[in-house]
């Protein structure tokens, strides 16, 4: 028995040691979550305009086009509950905040990162934002917290080629969606419209509660909340479920109508955006982001 | 709690240490530990359903004692019926209520009558199909006087709830497993090492084979109307490996875990895809369930004795019940029906026991005839699996219709072709290892057995690395839904 246990320990020891080293090395790879947490920690009191949301904010809004001191705290797959966690962590220190920008995408009222294919991203919030959003050990490790292939490639890229996972500018905008690397708008538009269409609206009440909490925060801060539906290419728009889309716009308009600090702009079928502005069916490329950021800056200036 | 989780990875060593180091000297306390551990294991999923398993255990424990006290056939039968009614009652309610209500309403509507069926939001307790059959085997065997009932309540409760096989089998017989709870277990080094190897192999089957195949099987079945015939064939084959990897992997982990605690469970899968005919397949696939139906339904109905009519009737009953056991959907019934159609010609022709050994026994390669038989049997099995996996009968028929079209002769199209190729390569390697180890209880039992320990450890490390880096996205064990 003791011999058995001794051999088990000897067998597992190299695995545990290597796993520990691998975990440590993965965490040292620069990434946007660690960067944004550090930036927010150091510069939170300087921020006048905070951009939250999912990849639609992350790639579409470049803070360098804004007059106010703006920071993009959006991340891919980030649903409103995670936006709220960022507010809860840094909110009290946002002493100069004037505006919060939040996307109301086609899926925003009906999705939750915890329930979707991006649920594995929770580890980033636990590890790099130092939030404790889950009791599962798996969600606190890079090693086990999902997307092993991505980790492996990131490890090899960084330690063999010196290429980090950092894919945003200093102000937090994703600068890798360039016009030269744009994808096929037809197939990506259709595929992502299907992916974003929800079978039911059971998460609506929960997400409205998150939005309400954000509105309350803005009221306490005396700042404005700019809601927007991001621009998308026609191949994405044409495959959206009308009921879900109408509900989204209706709800957003209602909030803008009933909450004095809340504003809503719908860019979904804005004719000012053409195929040359899109990276894929529902994300802008660098050129499109520049254009869009200027429009948004005008709105922010108008409402402040 | 599932086997391939961090929680189980922490749970198992803790229970192991308490079992062998702290409570080793007292059998009753050791059994109590197993009961508590099993309830924690089961309750991790949903603690509310612990009441069902405890109630079922109580009923069958007292039925067993009652059977020992009564010789009157009427009373004995009544006690047995009580056990069967309670167990099948739970199963029937949780698993089949909505199915029968909806089916009844549909049947009535054929005669022009409209009935609004009462549809309840019932959660299916995990493992209910398994532990109810396991407890019934106890009361039936006591009734038949094949064994004496036990007065040891702790041993009995531990037998019913034993966590390695509680939620997805093997469905153990009381005559085989219960005595193991009644006697002191001694730690056996080689049994424990084999147990760990079997757990490792089970994890490989589940995480590498089943979960990778699931990605493609789901993609193809969920979008079957848009897929070419050749892609649909691929989908069915991927599903065949998914369900085999998933279920036999679970059984390997269950059996391996039991060996760590000094228990021997029955073999549940014996390389069924190397079967040379359907009869052999059913002697190698989910052995614990098929033997349960054979012993407790088929043989009491007369089995293969009697005339052709009785043989046909009994065969259909068994396969249809087996199909229905798997789920409350006509697709499972249809799957059972198809297998009955496959089996009958062999039975009626007296060829159902033509292949009792293993293919290419004592040889490395099969003969061409054997290979042809194996491939034909595999093809028939894959065809039947289409019904098992489809959402509905119409889905299954449209899937099959899609296969038999001109697009059958085009190249398959998959979203992630690189991953598909890697998965196919893993299946080939897996099949080779299974073939080489086909005469053992599990494939890895033989591989590396004669090597020196550094080479063996390198092999095990290699398997662990493959599981980590090439494992598929986590999927729930298929048989949890049964």
XYZ file of C-alpha atoms in Angstrom:
786
model
C 0.000 0.000 0.000
C 2.718 2.444 1.012
C 4.764 1.391 -2.001
C 1.725 2.055 -4.192
C 1.185 5.524 -2.724
C 4.889 6.309 -2.988
C 4.923 5.379 -6.673
C 1.783 7.413 -7.326
C 3.409 10.454 -5.758
C 6.613 9.892 -7.735
C 4.613 9.491 -10.922
C 2.501 12.581 -10.342
C 5.302 14.809 -9.097
C 6.813 15.632 -12.515
C 3.321 16.255 -13.889
C 2.444 18.631 -11.066
C 5.778 20.447 -11.273
C 5.560 20.830 -15.042
C 1.927 21.856 -14.775
C 2.867 24.523 -12.245
C 5.656 25.833 -14.457
C 3.386 25.809 -17.514
C 0.685 27.665 -15.599
C 3.186 30.273 -14.438
C 4.617 30.723 -17.910
C 1.146 31.063 -19.440
C 0.302 33.805 -16.976
C 3.432 35.736 -17.915
C 2.341 36.091 -21.537
C 1.140 39.678 -22.000
C -2.571 39.812 -22.754
C -5.276 42.426 -22.956
C -6.955 41.399 -19.692
C -3.824 41.850 -17.618
C -3.038 45.071 -19.463
C -6.487 46.601 -19.004
C -6.606 45.669 -15.342
C -3.226 47.319 -14.813
C -4.218 50.397 -16.788
C -7.486 50.770 -14.939
C -5.757 50.319 -11.610
C -3.212 53.019 -12.402
C -5.276 55.513 -14.377
C -8.852 54.996 -13.223
C -9.214 58.452 -11.724
C -8.189 60.084 -15.022
C -10.822 58.369 -17.164
C -13.639 60.592 -18.378
C -15.229 58.213 -20.817
C -15.340 54.464 -20.244
C -16.148 52.047 -23.056
C -17.568 48.700 -21.956
C -19.019 45.731 -23.795
C -18.149 42.834 -26.034
C -16.042 42.513 -29.174
C -18.366 44.991 -30.865
C -16.921 47.699 -28.622
C -13.488 46.163 -28.436
C -12.874 46.357 -32.166
C -15.234 49.155 -33.187
C -14.312 51.945 -30.768
C -10.879 53.566 -30.826
C -10.532 55.937 -27.852
C -7.821 57.922 -29.658
C -10.608 59.583 -31.672
C -12.343 60.928 -28.571
C -11.951 64.368 -27.080
C -12.523 63.091 -23.576
C -9.917 60.924 -21.865
C -11.375 57.599 -22.982
C -10.462 54.031 -22.245
C -11.808 50.889 -23.900
C -12.449 48.273 -21.218
C -14.347 45.937 -23.535
C -13.400 42.298 -24.156
C -14.549 39.625 -26.555
C -17.633 37.833 -25.310
C -18.030 40.223 -22.365
C -21.690 40.268 -21.406
C -23.275 42.926 -19.215
C -22.729 41.048 -15.977
C -19.002 41.209 -16.602
C -19.201 44.895 -17.548
C -20.840 45.364 -14.199
C -18.048 43.508 -12.430
C -15.561 45.981 -13.907
C -17.734 48.848 -12.688
C -18.012 47.259 -9.249
C -14.245 46.922 -9.042
C -13.254 50.353 -10.313
C -16.437 52.378 -9.977
C -15.622 54.161 -6.752
C -12.337 55.403 -8.229
C -13.846 56.713 -11.458
C -13.893 60.216 -10.040
C -13.789 62.070 -13.355
C -16.187 59.888 -15.254
C -18.558 61.770 -17.544
C -19.799 59.091 -19.939
C -20.134 55.327 -20.122
C -20.520 53.767 -23.563
C -22.216 50.367 -23.768
C -23.203 48.388 -26.865
C -26.723 47.059 -27.124
C -25.997 44.378 -29.690
C -28.558 42.034 -31.190
C -27.828 39.480 -28.426
C -27.034 41.754 -25.455
C -30.399 41.478 -23.687
C -30.546 37.697 -24.165
C -27.028 36.418 -23.643
C -24.725 35.667 -20.758
C -21.082 34.829 -21.214
C -21.436 32.100 -18.581
C -23.908 30.243 -20.751
C -22.311 30.630 -24.137
C -19.324 29.323 -26.013
C -17.191 32.040 -24.389
C -17.770 30.767 -20.843
C -14.146 29.635 -20.697
C -13.111 33.319 -20.660
C -14.185 33.598 -17.037
C -10.694 32.502 -16.070
C -9.322 35.771 -17.449
C -11.435 37.789 -15.024
C -10.483 35.584 -12.096
C -6.768 35.517 -12.894
C -5.989 38.897 -14.442
C -8.683 41.144 -12.987
C -8.303 39.380 -9.644
C -12.042 38.889 -9.404
C -13.498 35.822 -7.731
C -16.428 35.069 -10.006
C -16.521 31.323 -9.709
C -15.917 28.658 -7.078
C -14.544 26.221 -9.606
C -10.811 25.639 -9.471
C -10.834 25.174 -13.230
C -11.973 28.771 -13.711
C -8.944 30.042 -11.809
C -6.289 28.394 -13.959
C -5.001 28.968 -17.463
C -4.072 25.307 -17.668
C -7.522 23.892 -17.144
C -9.751 26.878 -17.812
C -10.669 25.958 -21.351
C -9.292 26.532 -24.812
C -6.168 24.467 -24.495
C -5.350 24.858 -28.180
C -5.344 28.636 -27.854
C -3.062 28.386 -24.817
C -0.683 26.046 -26.610
C -0.418 28.318 -29.627
C 0.006 31.384 -27.417
C 2.751 29.609 -25.459
C 4.622 28.612 -28.592
C 4.144 32.011 -30.225
C 5.449 33.896 -27.213
C 8.306 31.736 -26.057
C 9.516 30.620 -29.488
C 8.637 33.598 -31.670
C 8.365 36.388 -29.129
C 4.803 37.167 -30.167
C 2.496 38.094 -27.296
C -1.298 37.859 -26.978
C -1.542 41.626 -26.638
C -3.885 42.731 -29.365
C -4.887 46.212 -28.334
C -3.518 49.720 -28.253
C -2.622 51.608 -25.072
C -6.155 52.959 -24.909
C -7.615 49.460 -25.155
C -8.851 49.285 -28.772
C -8.320 45.991 -30.661
C -5.972 46.951 -33.464
C -5.642 43.555 -35.135
C -8.808 43.739 -37.214
C -7.142 45.466 -40.114
C -8.642 46.022 -43.557
C -5.907 43.874 -45.137
C -6.904 40.881 -43.044
C -10.656 41.241 -43.501
C -12.620 38.008 -43.769
C -15.335 36.918 -46.153
C -18.281 39.137 -45.238
C -20.869 36.817 -46.761
C -20.060 33.663 -44.809
C -19.062 35.372 -41.553
C -22.180 37.519 -41.586
C -24.516 34.558 -41.945
C -22.639 32.357 -39.514
C -22.505 34.976 -36.780
C -26.138 35.969 -37.208
C -27.094 32.350 -36.564
C -24.689 32.149 -33.643
C -26.139 35.298 -32.050
C -29.761 34.284 -32.447
C -31.152 32.979 -29.184
C -33.711 30.207 -28.817
C -35.580 32.137 -26.147
C -35.425 35.284 -24.063
C -35.086 33.704 -20.636
C -32.071 35.892 -19.818
C -33.843 39.172 -20.581
C -34.946 39.932 -17.027
C -31.491 39.185 -15.677
C -29.778 41.430 -18.214
C -32.247 44.235 -17.655
C -31.372 44.048 -13.975
C -27.681 44.427 -14.860
C -28.466 47.384 -17.093
C -30.546 48.966 -14.356
C -27.661 48.606 -11.928
C -25.379 50.312 -14.429
C -27.900 53.128 -14.831
C -28.024 53.525 -11.048
C -24.236 53.722 -10.965
C -24.248 56.431 -13.644
C -26.898 58.366 -11.761
C -24.808 58.256 -8.591
C -21.774 59.419 -10.548
C -23.713 62.087 -12.358
C -22.508 60.727 -15.702
C -24.272 59.811 -18.941
C -24.855 56.365 -20.399
C -24.640 56.107 -24.169
C -26.193 52.922 -25.499
C -25.590 52.030 -29.115
C -26.321 49.213 -31.519
C -23.140 48.743 -33.539
C -22.972 48.807 -37.331
C -23.057 45.480 -39.123
C -22.776 44.374 -42.711
C -25.933 43.471 -44.631
C -25.068 39.759 -44.714
C -25.319 39.764 -40.926
C -28.360 42.015 -40.691
C -30.447 40.119 -43.241
C -30.217 36.878 -41.235
C -31.175 38.354 -37.894
C -34.341 37.134 -36.288
C -36.802 40.017 -36.579
C -38.454 39.343 -33.240
C -35.164 39.389 -31.362
C -33.926 42.446 -33.225
C -37.124 44.424 -32.750
C -37.194 43.529 -29.077
C -33.598 44.704 -28.651
C -34.203 48.065 -30.299
C -37.506 48.547 -28.508
C -35.972 47.910 -25.114
C -33.016 50.203 -25.764
C -35.285 52.983 -26.996
C -37.439 52.566 -23.930
C -34.500 53.005 -21.600
C -33.403 56.122 -23.468
C -36.921 57.484 -23.261
C -37.527 56.803 -19.595
C -34.071 57.368 -18.097
C -32.904 60.970 -18.443
C -29.215 60.106 -18.348
C -29.567 57.344 -20.896
C -29.144 57.844 -24.669
C -29.487 55.388 -27.509
C -28.212 55.404 -31.092
C -28.839 52.667 -33.616
C -26.027 52.237 -36.162
C -27.050 48.752 -37.303
C -28.013 49.682 -40.869
C -26.228 53.015 -41.033
C -25.601 53.769 -44.742
C -22.352 55.547 -43.938
C -20.653 52.152 -43.543
C -19.751 50.124 -46.604
C -18.080 46.771 -47.201
C -14.676 48.467 -47.021
C -15.303 49.319 -43.368
C -15.885 45.786 -42.125
C -13.478 43.116 -40.935
C -16.228 40.499 -40.878
C -20.006 40.472 -40.870
C -20.392 42.231 -37.514
C -17.049 43.852 -36.697
C -15.451 46.937 -38.185
C -11.895 46.959 -39.437
C -9.391 49.669 -38.495
C -10.704 52.096 -41.097
C -14.305 51.515 -40.117
C -13.465 51.803 -36.423
C -11.858 55.168 -37.004
C -14.939 56.415 -38.818
C -17.304 55.001 -36.212
C -15.284 56.375 -33.311
C -15.554 59.882 -34.809
C -19.343 59.562 -35.026
C -19.523 58.311 -31.462
C -17.262 61.097 -30.249
C -19.702 63.609 -31.765
C -22.543 62.017 -29.818
C -20.532 61.991 -26.616
C -19.691 65.660 -27.123
C -23.351 66.486 -27.774
C -24.698 64.744 -24.709
C -22.113 65.851 -22.187
C -19.866 14.831 -10.008
C -18.362 13.560 -13.241
C -15.258 11.450 -13.587
C -13.367 13.873 -15.814
C -13.500 16.813 -13.433
C -11.226 18.482 -10.904
C -13.769 17.754 -8.197
C -13.488 14.005 -8.800
C -9.697 14.245 -9.035
C -9.732 15.657 -5.487
C -12.603 13.475 -4.236
C -11.091 10.134 -5.252
C -7.724 10.400 -3.446
C -9.457 11.710 -0.337
C -11.863 8.777 -0.224
C -9.021 6.384 -1.077
C -6.855 7.639 1.807
C -9.717 7.511 4.305
C -10.732 4.066 3.046
C -7.330 2.358 3.262
C -5.499 4.349 5.909
C -8.123 5.476 8.394
C -11.026 3.036 8.288
C -9.324 -0.068 6.988
C -9.676 -2.104 10.155
C -13.439 -1.796 10.543
C -15.565 -3.172 7.712
C -18.768 -1.452 8.834
C -17.120 1.947 9.045
C -15.469 1.350 5.703
C -18.863 0.571 4.150
C -20.323 3.640 5.866
C -17.580 5.736 4.291
C -18.487 4.327 0.890
C -22.153 5.179 1.444
C -21.364 8.746 2.486
C -18.880 9.197 -0.334
C -21.407 7.805 -2.806
C -24.123 10.147 -1.583
C -21.760 13.103 -1.854
C -20.814 11.931 -5.352
C -24.449 11.562 -6.397
C -25.733 14.594 -4.495
C -23.109 16.802 -6.181
C -25.322 16.680 -9.232
C -28.629 17.207 -7.395
C -28.989 16.455 -3.696
C -32.793 16.315 -3.941
C -32.713 12.987 -5.725
C -30.800 11.334 -2.935
C -34.202 10.728 -1.378
C -35.133 8.468 -4.288
C -32.093 6.270 -4.025
C -32.390 6.076 -0.243
C -36.078 5.189 -0.491
C -35.425 2.590 -3.164
C -32.654 1.085 -1.011
C -34.946 0.959 2.039
C -37.775 -0.716 0.125
C -35.550 -3.409 -1.357
C -33.673 -4.011 1.880
C -36.909 -4.703 3.720
C -38.348 -6.670 0.813
C -35.244 -8.860 0.979
C -35.720 -9.440 4.696
C -39.415 -10.072 4.172
C -38.664 -12.696 1.536
C -36.439 -14.522 3.982
C -39.237 -14.641 6.540
C -42.030 -15.858 4.286
C -42.383 -19.161 2.489
C -45.927 -18.575 1.294
C -45.666 -18.120 -2.492
C -48.420 -15.513 -2.524
C -46.713 -13.343 0.081
C -43.337 -13.761 -1.564
C -44.761 -12.713 -4.886
C -46.462 -9.713 -3.301
C -43.175 -8.592 -1.762
C -41.388 -8.973 -5.071
C -44.130 -7.033 -6.824
C -43.786 -4.257 -4.253
C -40.091 -3.933 -5.079
C -40.690 -4.006 -8.824
C -43.561 -1.544 -8.611
C -41.579 0.950 -6.531
C -38.501 0.759 -8.759
C -40.302 0.672 -12.079
C -42.772 3.210 -10.752
C -39.989 5.717 -10.116
C -38.445 4.912 -13.471
C -41.747 5.112 -15.259
C -42.718 8.405 -13.712
C -39.433 10.258 -14.073
C -38.483 8.874 -17.418
C -41.606 7.971 -19.320
C -44.555 9.980 -18.011
C -44.402 12.738 -20.623
C -43.505 10.294 -23.399
C -46.532 8.079 -22.778
C -48.832 11.038 -22.224
C -47.788 12.640 -25.515
C -47.860 9.339 -27.400
C -51.326 8.579 -26.062
C -52.570 11.997 -27.171
C -51.089 11.456 -30.632
C -52.712 8.019 -30.878
C -56.097 9.408 -29.853
C -55.791 12.177 -32.417
C -55.552 9.520 -35.162
C -59.203 8.731 -34.360
C -60.124 12.368 -34.615
C -60.271 13.006 -30.886
C -58.287 15.777 -29.267
C -56.755 15.334 -25.855
C -54.510 17.837 -24.111
C -51.937 15.675 -22.387
C -50.730 16.611 -18.950
C -47.130 17.506 -19.474
C -44.957 17.781 -16.403
C -41.584 19.462 -16.109
C -39.818 16.436 -14.755
C -36.084 16.298 -14.262
C -34.686 12.861 -14.937
C -32.579 11.797 -11.935
C -29.148 10.794 -13.129
C -28.531 7.060 -12.952
C -32.097 6.037 -12.185
C -32.176 3.529 -15.040
C -29.064 1.904 -13.629
C -29.594 1.704 -9.897
C -33.241 0.646 -10.145
C -32.197 -2.325 -12.274
C -29.390 -3.088 -9.869
C -31.647 -3.134 -6.818
C -34.284 -5.166 -8.638
C -31.660 -7.797 -9.412
C -31.258 -8.204 -5.632
C -34.920 -8.735 -4.838
C -35.452 -10.979 -7.867
C -32.448 -13.170 -6.978
C -33.581 -13.387 -3.350
C -37.087 -14.278 -4.518
C -35.675 -17.002 -6.758
C -33.571 -18.183 -3.831
C -30.378 -17.662 -5.806
C -29.002 -15.841 -2.803
C -29.771 -15.183 0.822
C -30.889 -11.666 1.679
C -28.519 -9.662 3.769
C -29.276 -8.265 7.207
C -26.295 -5.928 6.917
C -28.006 -2.652 6.087
C -24.725 -0.795 5.599
C -23.419 -3.356 3.123
C -26.703 -3.276 1.241
C -26.887 0.509 1.026
C -23.258 0.596 -0.067
C -24.019 -2.015 -2.744
C -26.902 0.088 -4.154
C -25.124 3.427 -4.064
C -21.515 2.421 -4.829
C -20.307 5.565 -6.497
C -18.048 4.231 -9.294
C -20.964 2.485 -10.997
C -23.953 4.321 -9.566
C -24.832 6.672 -12.427
C -23.876 4.754 -15.576
C -23.161 1.155 -14.638
C -22.049 -1.523 -15.090
C -25.380 -2.766 -13.737
C -24.082 -5.227 -11.200
C -25.779 -8.365 -9.944
C -26.314 -8.699 -6.258
C -24.883 -12.227 -6.386
C -21.627 -10.798 -7.716
C -21.208 -7.435 -5.983
C -23.041 -7.632 -2.663
C -20.808 -10.384 -1.196
C -17.826 -8.096 -1.803
C -19.320 -5.593 0.635
C -19.836 -8.297 3.240
C -16.211 -9.324 3.490
C -13.026 -7.502 4.328
C -11.185 -6.035 1.366
C -7.435 -6.401 1.161
C -5.339 -3.955 -0.780
C -3.851 -5.616 -3.839
C -0.982 -3.741 -5.486
C -1.309 -5.163 -8.995
C -5.095 -4.801 -8.914
C -4.732 -1.155 -7.916
C -2.155 -0.501 -10.645
C -4.410 -2.139 -13.224
C -7.237 -0.040 -11.871
C -5.277 3.148 -12.489
C -4.346 2.006 -15.978
C -7.980 1.269 -16.721
C -8.992 4.710 -15.442
C -6.358 6.283 -17.711
C -7.600 4.307 -20.697
C -11.183 5.235 -19.879
C -10.253 8.911 -19.752
C -8.501 8.582 -23.110
C -11.578 6.989 -24.653
C -13.882 9.624 -23.227
C -11.853 12.825 -23.625
C -9.852 12.066 -26.760
C -12.074 9.760 -28.779
C -15.642 10.476 -27.645
C -15.421 14.235 -27.085
C -13.574 14.830 -30.368
C -16.024 12.687 -32.312
C -18.918 14.475 -30.583
C -17.897 17.785 -32.151
C -18.344 16.379 -35.656
C -21.272 14.091 -34.912
C -23.177 17.039 -33.419
C -22.238 19.377 -36.253
C -23.414 16.874 -38.857
C -26.541 15.600 -37.132
C -27.668 19.098 -36.127
C -27.334 20.370 -39.714
C -28.025 17.137 -41.551
C -30.392 18.715 -44.056
C -27.480 20.757 -45.453
C -24.941 17.943 -45.590
C -23.871 15.686 -48.438
C -24.429 11.932 -48.316
C -20.774 11.218 -47.719
C -20.672 13.722 -44.849
C -23.743 12.091 -43.312
C -22.025 8.698 -43.438
C -19.051 10.270 -41.696
C -21.392 11.732 -39.080
C -22.844 8.329 -38.310
C -19.370 6.806 -38.027
C -18.219 9.610 -35.744
C -21.272 9.004 -33.585
C -20.506 5.286 -33.452
C -17.088 6.073 -31.997
C -18.468 8.823 -29.799
C -20.953 6.543 -28.088
C -18.461 3.716 -27.781
C -15.692 5.951 -26.415
C -18.113 7.698 -24.089
C -19.880 4.716 -22.602
C -17.059 2.175 -22.575
C -14.753 4.909 -21.306
C -17.097 5.543 -18.414
C -17.265 1.823 -17.680
C -13.473 1.583 -17.700
C -13.197 4.450 -15.226
C -15.907 2.870 -13.062
C -14.249 -0.543 -13.086
C -10.779 0.921 -12.575
C -11.964 3.042 -9.660
C -13.630 0.043 -8.053
C -10.387 -1.904 -8.259
C -8.664 0.816 -6.260
C -11.033 -0.022 -3.434
C -10.637 -3.771 -3.780
C -13.832 -4.434 -5.721
C -14.218 -6.333 -8.953
C -16.974 -5.211 -11.296
C -18.159 -7.063 -14.342
C -16.754 -6.237 -17.761
C -19.274 -4.083 -19.611
C -17.714 -3.845 -23.067
C -15.581 -6.431 -24.845
C -14.409 -4.707 -28.038
C -17.886 -4.881 -29.600
C -16.849 -3.269 -32.891
C -14.712 -6.331 -33.660
C -17.827 -8.503 -33.635
C -18.362 -10.769 -36.610
C -22.143 -10.749 -36.398
C -24.889 -8.939 -34.523
C -25.353 -11.731 -31.991
C -21.707 -11.424 -31.042
C -22.100 -7.617 -30.910
C -24.850 -7.977 -28.323
C -22.673 -10.274 -26.252
C -19.984 -7.561 -26.228
C -21.935 -4.265 -26.005
C -23.295 -3.018 -22.647
C -22.976 -6.551 -21.368
C -24.460 -5.758 -17.968
C -27.737 -4.507 -19.486
C -28.140 -7.149 -22.160
C -27.396 -9.930 -19.684
C -29.870 -8.356 -17.229
C -32.622 -8.441 -19.832
C -31.588 -11.967 -20.840
C -31.719 -13.316 -17.299
C -34.704 -11.418 -15.920
C -36.947 -11.015 -18.976
C -35.898 -13.211 -21.895
C -35.355 -16.472 -20.067
C -38.487 -16.178 -17.856
C -40.482 -15.571 -21.047
C -39.190 -18.852 -22.401
C -36.047 -17.627 -24.093
C -35.092 -19.541 -27.185
C -37.078 -22.569 -26.134
C -40.447 -23.067 -27.670
C -41.506 -22.524 -31.229
C -40.499 -19.967 -33.795
C -43.331 -17.687 -32.793
C -42.183 -17.556 -29.204
C -38.581 -16.940 -30.240
C -39.647 -14.053 -32.451
C -41.908 -12.616 -29.768
C -39.271 -12.835 -27.049
C -36.578 -11.356 -29.274
C -38.711 -8.359 -30.145
C -39.738 -7.856 -26.534
C -36.124 -7.806 -25.377
C -34.843 -5.469 -28.044
C -37.795 -3.107 -27.841
C -37.468 -2.951 -24.049
C -33.764 -2.344 -24.429
C -34.491 0.484 -26.821
C -37.093 1.959 -24.501
C -34.722 1.658 -21.543
C -32.395 4.054 -23.313
C -34.877 6.821 -23.583
C -38.402 8.055 -23.893
C -38.419 8.527 -27.621
C -39.640 6.423 -30.510
C -36.165 6.663 -32.041
C -34.809 4.382 -29.328
C -37.672 1.949 -29.835
C -36.924 1.956 -33.542
C -33.250 1.349 -32.831
C -34.204 -1.657 -30.734
C -36.554 -2.862 -33.480
C -33.809 -2.696 -36.108
C -31.455 -4.662 -33.905
C -34.166 -7.258 -33.405
C -34.467 -7.554 -37.187
C -30.700 -8.005 -37.400
C -30.676 -10.638 -34.654
C -33.644 -12.765 -35.657
C -32.217 -14.424 -38.780
C -29.207 -15.554 -36.747
C -31.409 -16.901 -33.969
C -33.863 -18.653 -36.245
C -31.012 -20.062 -38.330
C -29.256 -21.376 -35.236
C -26.214 -19.186 -35.953
C -26.487 -16.812 -32.996
C -23.696 -18.602 -31.172
C -21.384 -19.040 -34.165
C -18.748 -16.667 -32.795
C -18.219 -17.214 -29.107
C -14.499 -16.464 -29.062
C -12.726 -13.315 -30.168
C -11.885 -12.453 -33.760
C -8.480 -13.718 -34.883
C -7.966 -15.427 -31.557
C -4.287 -16.178 -31.012
C -3.377 -14.462 -34.301
C -2.352 -10.922 -35.109
C -4.467 -10.344 -38.185
C -7.991 -11.453 -39.070
C -8.722 -13.513 -42.141
C -10.359 -11.743 -45.053
C -13.623 -13.432 -44.168
C -13.390 -12.248 -40.573
C -12.519 -8.740 -41.700
C -15.473 -8.705 -44.057
C -17.792 -9.898 -41.276
C -16.440 -7.307 -38.874
C -16.917 -4.477 -41.361
C -20.412 -5.627 -42.295
C -21.447 -5.889 -38.644
C -19.970 -2.455 -37.999
C -21.887 -1.002 -40.938
C -25.155 -2.488 -39.700
C -24.491 -1.115 -36.230
C -23.676 2.347 -37.574
C -26.915 2.353 -39.567
C -28.900 1.558 -36.430
C -27.037 4.266 -34.476
C -28.577 6.853 -36.799
C -31.910 6.206 -35.107
C -30.300 6.274 -31.692
C -28.773 9.714 -32.279
C -31.544 11.356 -34.316
C -33.898 13.756 -32.568
C -36.979 12.138 -34.057
C -38.011 9.421 -36.456
C -38.504 11.958 -39.230
C -34.995 13.269 -38.591
C -33.629 9.728 -38.792
C -35.444 8.988 -42.039
C -34.414 12.249 -43.633
C -30.832 11.576 -42.503
C -30.889 8.179 -44.183
C -32.520 9.654 -47.242
C -29.714 12.185 -47.389
C -27.114 9.429 -47.346
C -28.615 7.557 -50.264
C -28.330 10.369 -52.750
C -25.858 11.254 -55.465
C -23.858 13.314 -53.000
C -22.820 10.040 -51.358
C -20.023 9.899 -53.922
C -18.629 13.362 -53.233
C -15.942 14.280 -50.735
C -17.243 15.034 -47.237
C -17.239 18.691 -46.215
C -16.577 19.679 -42.622
C -16.025 23.085 -41.039
C -12.793 22.096 -39.292
C -11.142 19.664 -41.654
C -7.779 19.679 -39.910
C -9.363 18.650 -36.637
C -11.393 15.988 -38.448
C -8.231 14.493 -39.903
C -6.550 14.487 -36.488
C -9.634 12.852 -34.974
C -9.663 10.227 -37.713
C -5.982 9.494 -37.072
C -6.685 9.159 -33.341
C -9.517 6.734 -34.106
C -7.167 4.622 -36.212
C -4.522 4.521 -33.464
C -7.194 3.780 -30.890
C -8.597 0.940 -33.008
C -5.134 -0.579 -33.406
C -4.532 -0.480 -29.642
C -7.961 -1.982 -29.002
C -7.263 -4.706 -31.575
C -3.901 -5.584 -30.053
C -5.470 -5.713 -26.581
C -8.723 -7.358 -27.618
C -8.166 -10.505 -25.593
C -7.696 -8.528 -22.353
C -10.313 -6.930 -20.096
C -9.266 -3.553 -21.417
C -6.868 -2.632 -24.211
C -4.192 -0.989 -22.101
C -3.960 -4.023 -19.804
C -1.472 -5.683 -22.145
C 0.318 -2.702 -23.677
C 3.660 -2.136 -22.006
C 3.142 -4.900 -19.468
C 6.530 -6.475 -20.176
C 8.407 -3.192 -20.516
C 10.703 -1.774 -17.890
C 9.155 0.871 -15.666
C 10.752 3.965 -17.351
C 9.299 2.937 -20.713
C 5.913 2.234 -19.142
C 5.892 5.605 -17.421
C 6.799 7.336 -20.677
C 3.831 5.590 -22.283
C 1.499 6.749 -19.491
C 2.878 10.299 -19.625
C 2.373 10.234 -23.380
C -1.264 9.227 -22.973
C -1.774 11.985 -20.402
C -0.260 14.557 -22.766
C -2.475 13.339 -25.597
C -5.523 13.596 -23.321
C -4.566 17.134 -22.328
C -3.523 18.540 -25.698
C -5.753 16.583 -28.059
C -8.829 16.108 -25.914
C -12.102 17.428 -27.256
C -14.294 20.088 -25.684
C -15.962 18.588 -22.642
C -19.253 16.863 -23.377
C -21.623 15.306 -20.903
C -21.514 11.500 -20.726
C -24.206 10.296 -23.153
C -25.492 7.643 -20.791
C -26.189 10.182 -18.061
C -29.362 10.988 -19.985
C -30.530 7.391 -19.594
